[in-house]
GROMACS .gro file of C-alpha atoms in nm:
model
  257
    1MET     CA    1   0.011  -0.009  -0.011
    2LYS     CA    2   0.298   0.238   0.085
    3LYS     CA    3   0.440   0.191  -0.256
    4LEU     CA    4   0.111   0.246  -0.431
    5LEU     CA    5   0.064   0.573  -0.239
    6LEU     CA    6   0.412   0.681  -0.346
    7LEU     CA    7   0.318   0.617  -0.707
    8LEU     CA    8  -0.025   0.789  -0.674
    9ILE     CA    9   0.079   1.108  -0.513
   10PRO     CA   10   0.313   1.245  -0.801
   11LEU     CA   11   0.002   1.149  -1.034
   12ILE     CA   12  -0.226   1.366  -0.804
   13PHE     CA   13   0.021   1.660  -0.827
   14ALA     CA   14   0.037   1.635  -1.217
   15CYS     CA   15  -0.343   1.609  -1.261
   16THR     CA   16  -0.411   1.888  -1.039
   17LYS     CA   17  -0.169   2.104  -1.249
   18LYS     CA   18  -0.349   2.013  -1.565
   19THR     CA   19  -0.712   2.044  -1.465
   20GLU     CA   20  -0.752   2.316  -1.185
   21HIS     CA   21  -0.640   2.684  -1.203
   22GLY     CA   22  -0.564   2.869  -0.877
   23LEU     CA   23  -0.310   2.901  -0.606
   24LYS     CA   24  -0.178   2.538  -0.541
   25VAL     CA   25  -0.028   2.464  -0.204
   26ALA     CA   26   0.103   2.127  -0.094
   27ALA     CA   27   0.048   2.049   0.275
   28THR     CA   28   0.047   1.758   0.522
   29PRO     CA   29  -0.305   1.696   0.662
   30VAL     CA   30  -0.271   1.808   1.027
   31PRO     CA   31  -0.240   2.102   1.122
   32HIS     CA   32  -0.116   2.234   0.786
   33ALA     CA   33  -0.397   2.150   0.552
   34GLN     CA   34  -0.648   2.241   0.825
   35MET     CA   35  -0.505   2.582   0.870
   36LEU     CA   36  -0.521   2.634   0.492
   37GLU     CA   37  -0.886   2.517   0.471
   38TYR     CA   38  -0.969   2.773   0.759
   39ILE     CA   39  -0.824   3.070   0.533
   40LYS     CA   40  -0.971   2.951   0.201
   41PRO     CA   41  -1.284   3.157   0.232
   42ASP     CA   42  -1.088   3.473   0.303
   43LEU     CA   43  -0.862   3.403  -0.009
   44ALA     CA   44  -1.171   3.340  -0.220
   45GLU     CA   45  -1.317   3.689  -0.112
   46GLN     CA   46  -0.990   3.820  -0.283
   47GLY     CA   47  -1.056   3.640  -0.598
   48ILE     CA   48  -0.802   3.362  -0.521
   49ASN     CA   49  -0.892   3.001  -0.556
   50LEU     CA   50  -0.685   2.816  -0.313
   51ILE     CA   51  -0.627   2.443  -0.409
   52ILE     CA   52  -0.487   2.244  -0.125
   53ILE     CA   53  -0.292   1.925  -0.217
   54VAL     CA   54  -0.270   1.687   0.082
   55THR     CA   55   0.035   1.460   0.117
   56ASP     CA   56   0.199   1.267   0.392
   57ASP     CA   57   0.514   1.227   0.204
   58TYR     CA   58   0.790   1.471   0.314
   59ASN     CA   59   1.002   1.417   0.002
   60LEU     CA   60   0.746   1.541  -0.277
   61PRO     CA   61   0.638   1.879  -0.189
   62ASN     CA   62   0.972   2.056  -0.245
   63ARG     CA   63   1.036   1.867  -0.559
   64ALA     CA   64   0.686   1.967  -0.693
   65LEU     CA   65   0.749   2.322  -0.595
   66ALA     CA   66   1.085   2.332  -0.772
   67ASP     CA   67   0.914   2.169  -1.084
   68HIS     CA   68   0.644   2.448  -1.086
   69GLU     CA   69   0.372   2.176  -1.008
   70ILE     CA   70   0.254   2.375  -0.721
   71ASP     CA   71   0.287   2.737  -0.611
   72ALA     CA   72   0.394   2.689  -0.250
   73ASN     CA   73   0.413   2.431   0.017
   74PHE     CA   74   0.340   2.433   0.388
   75PHE     CA   75   0.460   2.130   0.561
   76GLN     CA   76   0.823   2.163   0.681
   77HIS     CA   77   1.041   2.314   0.946
   78LEU     CA   78   1.331   2.547   0.841
   79PRO     CA   79   1.614   2.292   0.920
   80PHE     CA   80   1.435   2.027   0.680
   81LEU     CA   81   1.425   2.291   0.415
   82LYS     CA   82   1.783   2.391   0.446
   83GLU     CA   83   1.889   2.019   0.431
   84GLN     CA   84   1.675   1.964   0.113
   85ILE     CA   85   1.820   2.270  -0.064
   86LYS     CA   86   2.171   2.157   0.022
   87GLU     CA   87   2.081   1.790  -0.101
   88PHE     CA   88   1.895   1.884  -0.415
   89ASP     CA   89   1.987   2.250  -0.500
   90TYR     CA   90   1.609   2.340  -0.511
   91PRO     CA   91   1.551   2.710  -0.609
   92ILE     CA   92   1.306   2.761  -0.322
   93GLU     CA   93   1.300   2.960   0.000
   94GLU     CA   94   1.140   3.048   0.326
   95PHE     CA   95   0.844   3.300   0.274
   96ALA     CA   96   0.702   3.317   0.621
   97LYS     CA   97   0.737   3.165   0.965
   98VAL     CA   98   0.415   3.024   1.071
   99GLU     CA   99   0.392   2.792   1.377
  100ILE     CA  100   0.593   2.540   1.594
  101GLU     CA  101   0.469   2.192   1.655
  102PRO     CA  102   0.673   2.065   1.942
  103MET     CA  103   0.806   1.704   1.903
  104GLY     CA  104   0.714   1.484   2.179
  105ILE     CA  105   0.819   1.156   2.331
  106TYR     CA  106   0.518   0.914   2.346
  107SER     CA  107   0.462   0.568   2.520
  108THR     CA  108   0.160   0.343   2.553
  109LYS     CA  109   0.354   0.136   2.803
  110TYR     CA  110   0.506   0.396   3.048
  111SER     CA  111   0.400   0.716   3.208
  112THR     CA  112   0.738   0.870   3.274
  113LEU     CA  113   1.073   0.868   3.101
  114GLU     CA  114   1.220   0.728   3.433
  115GLU     CA  115   1.018   0.403   3.360
  116ILE     CA  116   1.188   0.334   3.032
  117PRO     CA  117   1.397   0.033   3.093
  118THR     CA  118   1.753  -0.045   3.025
  119ASN     CA  119   1.811  -0.180   2.687
  120GLY     CA  120   1.464  -0.017   2.596
  121THR     CA  121   1.375   0.045   2.237
  122ILE     CA  122   1.301   0.406   2.118
  123ALA     CA  123   1.160   0.465   1.754
  124ILE     CA  124   1.284   0.800   1.598
  125PRO     CA  125   1.223   0.958   1.258
  126ASN     CA  126   1.442   0.833   0.968
  127ASP     CA  127   1.485   1.164   0.775
  128PRO     CA  128   1.817   1.355   0.868
  129THR     CA  129   1.661   1.671   1.031
  130ASN     CA  130   1.387   1.509   1.235
  131GLU     CA  131   1.637   1.229   1.355
  132ALA     CA  132   1.850   1.510   1.479
  133ARG     CA  133   1.556   1.668   1.638
  134ALA     CA  134   1.456   1.375   1.814
  135LEU     CA  135   1.788   1.302   1.956
  136LEU     CA  136   1.812   1.651   2.068
  137LEU     CA  137   1.499   1.622   2.267
  138LEU     CA  138   1.632   1.281   2.422
  139GLN     CA  139   1.945   1.450   2.516
  140ASP     CA  140   1.763   1.757   2.682
  141GLN     CA  141   1.570   1.481   2.876
  142GLY     CA  142   1.893   1.331   3.011
  143LEU     CA  143   1.834   0.999   2.826
  144ILE     CA  144   2.149   1.028   2.586
  145GLU     CA  145   2.433   1.262   2.546
  146LEU     CA  146   2.566   1.372   2.195
  147ASP     CA  147   2.907   1.441   2.096
  148ASN     CA  148   2.807   1.796   1.998
  149PRO     CA  149   2.501   1.900   2.190
  150TYR     CA  150   2.383   2.159   1.943
  151ASN     CA  151   2.413   1.940   1.630
  152LEU     CA  152   2.123   1.978   1.402
  153SER     CA  153   2.237   1.714   1.177
  154ALA     CA  154   2.318   1.442   1.450
  155THR     CA  155   2.244   1.079   1.388
  156VAL     CA  156   2.272   0.779   1.634
  157VAL     CA  157   2.641   0.754   1.541
  158ASN     CA  158   2.674   1.083   1.733
  159ILE     CA  159   2.542   0.942   2.047
  160ASN     CA  160   2.844   0.979   2.291
  161GLN     CA  161   2.674   0.853   2.612
  162ASN     CA  162   2.390   0.610   2.650
  163PRO     CA  163   2.369   0.507   3.013
  164ARG     CA  164   2.068   0.288   2.968
  165ASN     CA  165   2.187   0.120   2.646
  166LEU     CA  166   1.875   0.225   2.467
  167LYS     CA  167   1.811   0.081   2.112
  168PHE     CA  168   1.704   0.306   1.846
  169ILE     CA  169   1.486   0.221   1.557
  170GLU     CA  170   1.472   0.466   1.249
  171VAL     CA  171   1.124   0.490   1.103
  172ASP     CA  172   0.940   0.703   0.852
  173ALA     CA  173   0.797   1.008   1.042
  174ALA     CA  174   0.436   0.918   0.935
  175MET     CA  175   0.461   0.581   1.057
  176LEU     CA  176   0.587   0.653   1.399
  177PRO     CA  177   0.258   0.639   1.589
  178ARG     CA  178   0.194   0.279   1.459
  179THR     CA  179   0.527   0.166   1.623
  180LEU     CA  180   0.396   0.253   1.981
  181THR     CA  181   0.261  -0.102   2.054
  182ASP     CA  182   0.597  -0.248   1.956
  183VAL     CA  183   0.858  -0.015   2.127
  184ASP     CA  184   0.893   0.137   2.477
  185ALA     CA  185   0.871   0.495   2.332
  186ALA     CA  186   0.869   0.702   1.998
  187ALA     CA  187   0.969   1.064   1.929
  188ILE     CA  188   0.680   1.175   1.717
  189ASN     CA  189   0.620   1.510   1.523
  190THR     CA  190   0.301   1.675   1.659
  191ASN     CA  191   0.141   1.676   1.324
  192PHE     CA  192   0.150   1.300   1.305
  193ALA     CA  193   0.065   1.258   1.668
  194LEU     CA  194  -0.250   1.471   1.619
  195GLU     CA  195  -0.338   1.253   1.307
  196ALA     CA  196  -0.312   0.948   1.540
  197HIS     CA  197  -0.535   1.106   1.797
  198LEU     CA  198  -0.245   1.148   2.039
  199SER     CA  199  -0.266   1.450   2.244
  200PRO     CA  200   0.059   1.640   2.340
  201LYS     CA  201  -0.073   1.631   2.698
  202GLN     CA  202   0.004   1.255   2.666
  203ALA     CA  203   0.348   1.306   2.587
  204LEU     CA  204   0.626   1.197   2.844
  205ALA     CA  205   0.841   1.509   2.731
  206LEU     CA  206   0.784   1.787   2.467
  207GLU     CA  207   1.026   2.035   2.303
  208ASN     CA  208   1.009   2.386   2.475
  209LYS     CA  209   0.902   2.704   2.277
  210ASP     CA  210   1.264   2.792   2.192
  211SER     CA  211   1.286   2.513   1.948
  212PRO     CA  212   1.454   2.608   1.610
  213TYR     CA  213   1.202   2.383   1.419
  214VAL     CA  214   0.958   2.659   1.309
  215ASN     CA  215   0.741   2.532   1.033
  216ILE     CA  216   0.734   2.760   0.737
  217LEU     CA  217   0.556   2.855   0.411
  218ALA     CA  218   0.805   2.798   0.137
  219ILE     CA  219   0.781   2.935  -0.229
  220ARG     CA  220   1.025   2.946  -0.539
  221ILE     CA  221   1.292   3.215  -0.534
  222GLY     CA  222   1.169   3.527  -0.679
  223ASP     CA  223   0.795   3.446  -0.657
  224GLY     CA  224   0.752   3.657  -0.342
  225ILE     CA  225   0.623   3.957  -0.540
  226ARG     CA  226   0.335   3.772  -0.655
  227SER     CA  227   0.003   3.915  -0.506
  228ASP     CA  228  -0.163   3.584  -0.462
  229LEU     CA  229   0.133   3.450  -0.252
  230GLN     CA  230   0.152   3.782  -0.061
  231ALA     CA  231  -0.228   3.719   0.036
  232LEU     CA  232  -0.161   3.377   0.137
  233LYS     CA  233   0.131   3.490   0.368
  234SER     CA  234  -0.078   3.763   0.522
  235ALA     CA  235  -0.387   3.498   0.609
  236LEU     CA  236  -0.140   3.251   0.760
  237THR     CA  237   0.010   3.507   0.985
  238SER     CA  238  -0.276   3.714   1.075
  239GLU     CA  239  -0.434   3.786   1.406
  240LYS     CA  240  -0.737   3.569   1.283
  241MET     CA  241  -0.498   3.279   1.232
  242ARG     CA  242  -0.322   3.323   1.576
  243GLU     CA  243  -0.644   3.296   1.755
  244TYR     CA  244  -0.760   2.994   1.548
  245ILE     CA  245  -0.413   2.805   1.646
  246ILE     CA  246  -0.450   2.882   1.998
  247LYS     CA  247  -0.808   2.794   2.035
  248ASN     CA  248  -0.806   2.471   1.816
  249TYR     CA  249  -0.472   2.321   1.916
  250ARG     CA  250  -0.425   2.418   2.278
  251GLY     CA  251  -0.054   2.412   2.293
  252ALA     CA  252   0.000   2.133   2.033
  253VAL     CA  253   0.075   2.421   1.779
  254ILE     CA  254   0.211   2.747   1.867
  255PRO     CA  255   0.221   3.069   1.654
  256ALA     CA  256   0.552   3.174   1.549
  257PHE     CA  257   0.469   3.524   1.414
   0.00000   0.00000   0.00000
């Protein structure tokens, strides 16, 4: 099924490009697509047809943006964008800082981090920036120590001290909630936790508000002068959106503007 979805999603991008006219924005379902749906009527009043293309695949939206299949994307944090640009030389850039979704450590077996046993197993995201993010969170909670405590590109090989001899399983970020029955704990991005009906209040630990992992609206370099994209940016960073985030996500998503 996973392979089928990976084949279908590029087809969705292509078909949307051919059959619909409007401002095309790729987004992950929660909270990004929800936030876009909230402002869609406001943009419509300005004559802008916002077309939201929903995907769970982190690798497609930047490629689609670079290939002019969409006009913007809203799914990623800034370190992830920087890593993608470094790897693929995409001609895209941050257009607006919008919100922070604190990563959390979740468990269905334990209610505190202290209960995670020696030789326990923890699932973490397998993409480079989110793997580092998970390891930094585990370090902040005293479970491990990295050779460079500020390394935003850290992987498991950078673990310098691991007093409980914890084992780490690298998993696609979207699949992490499904691992909870098989591991002692998992470091899960808030958007995927919300999709799996996990409340951040259930997390054994959460990132604090000073996290560098701000979720952004991204566009192609040079497109920032477009009036439709300017309208989208204004709507996503408006006081109305701030109130929506605070009311609907109750700390699971934090405004960054």
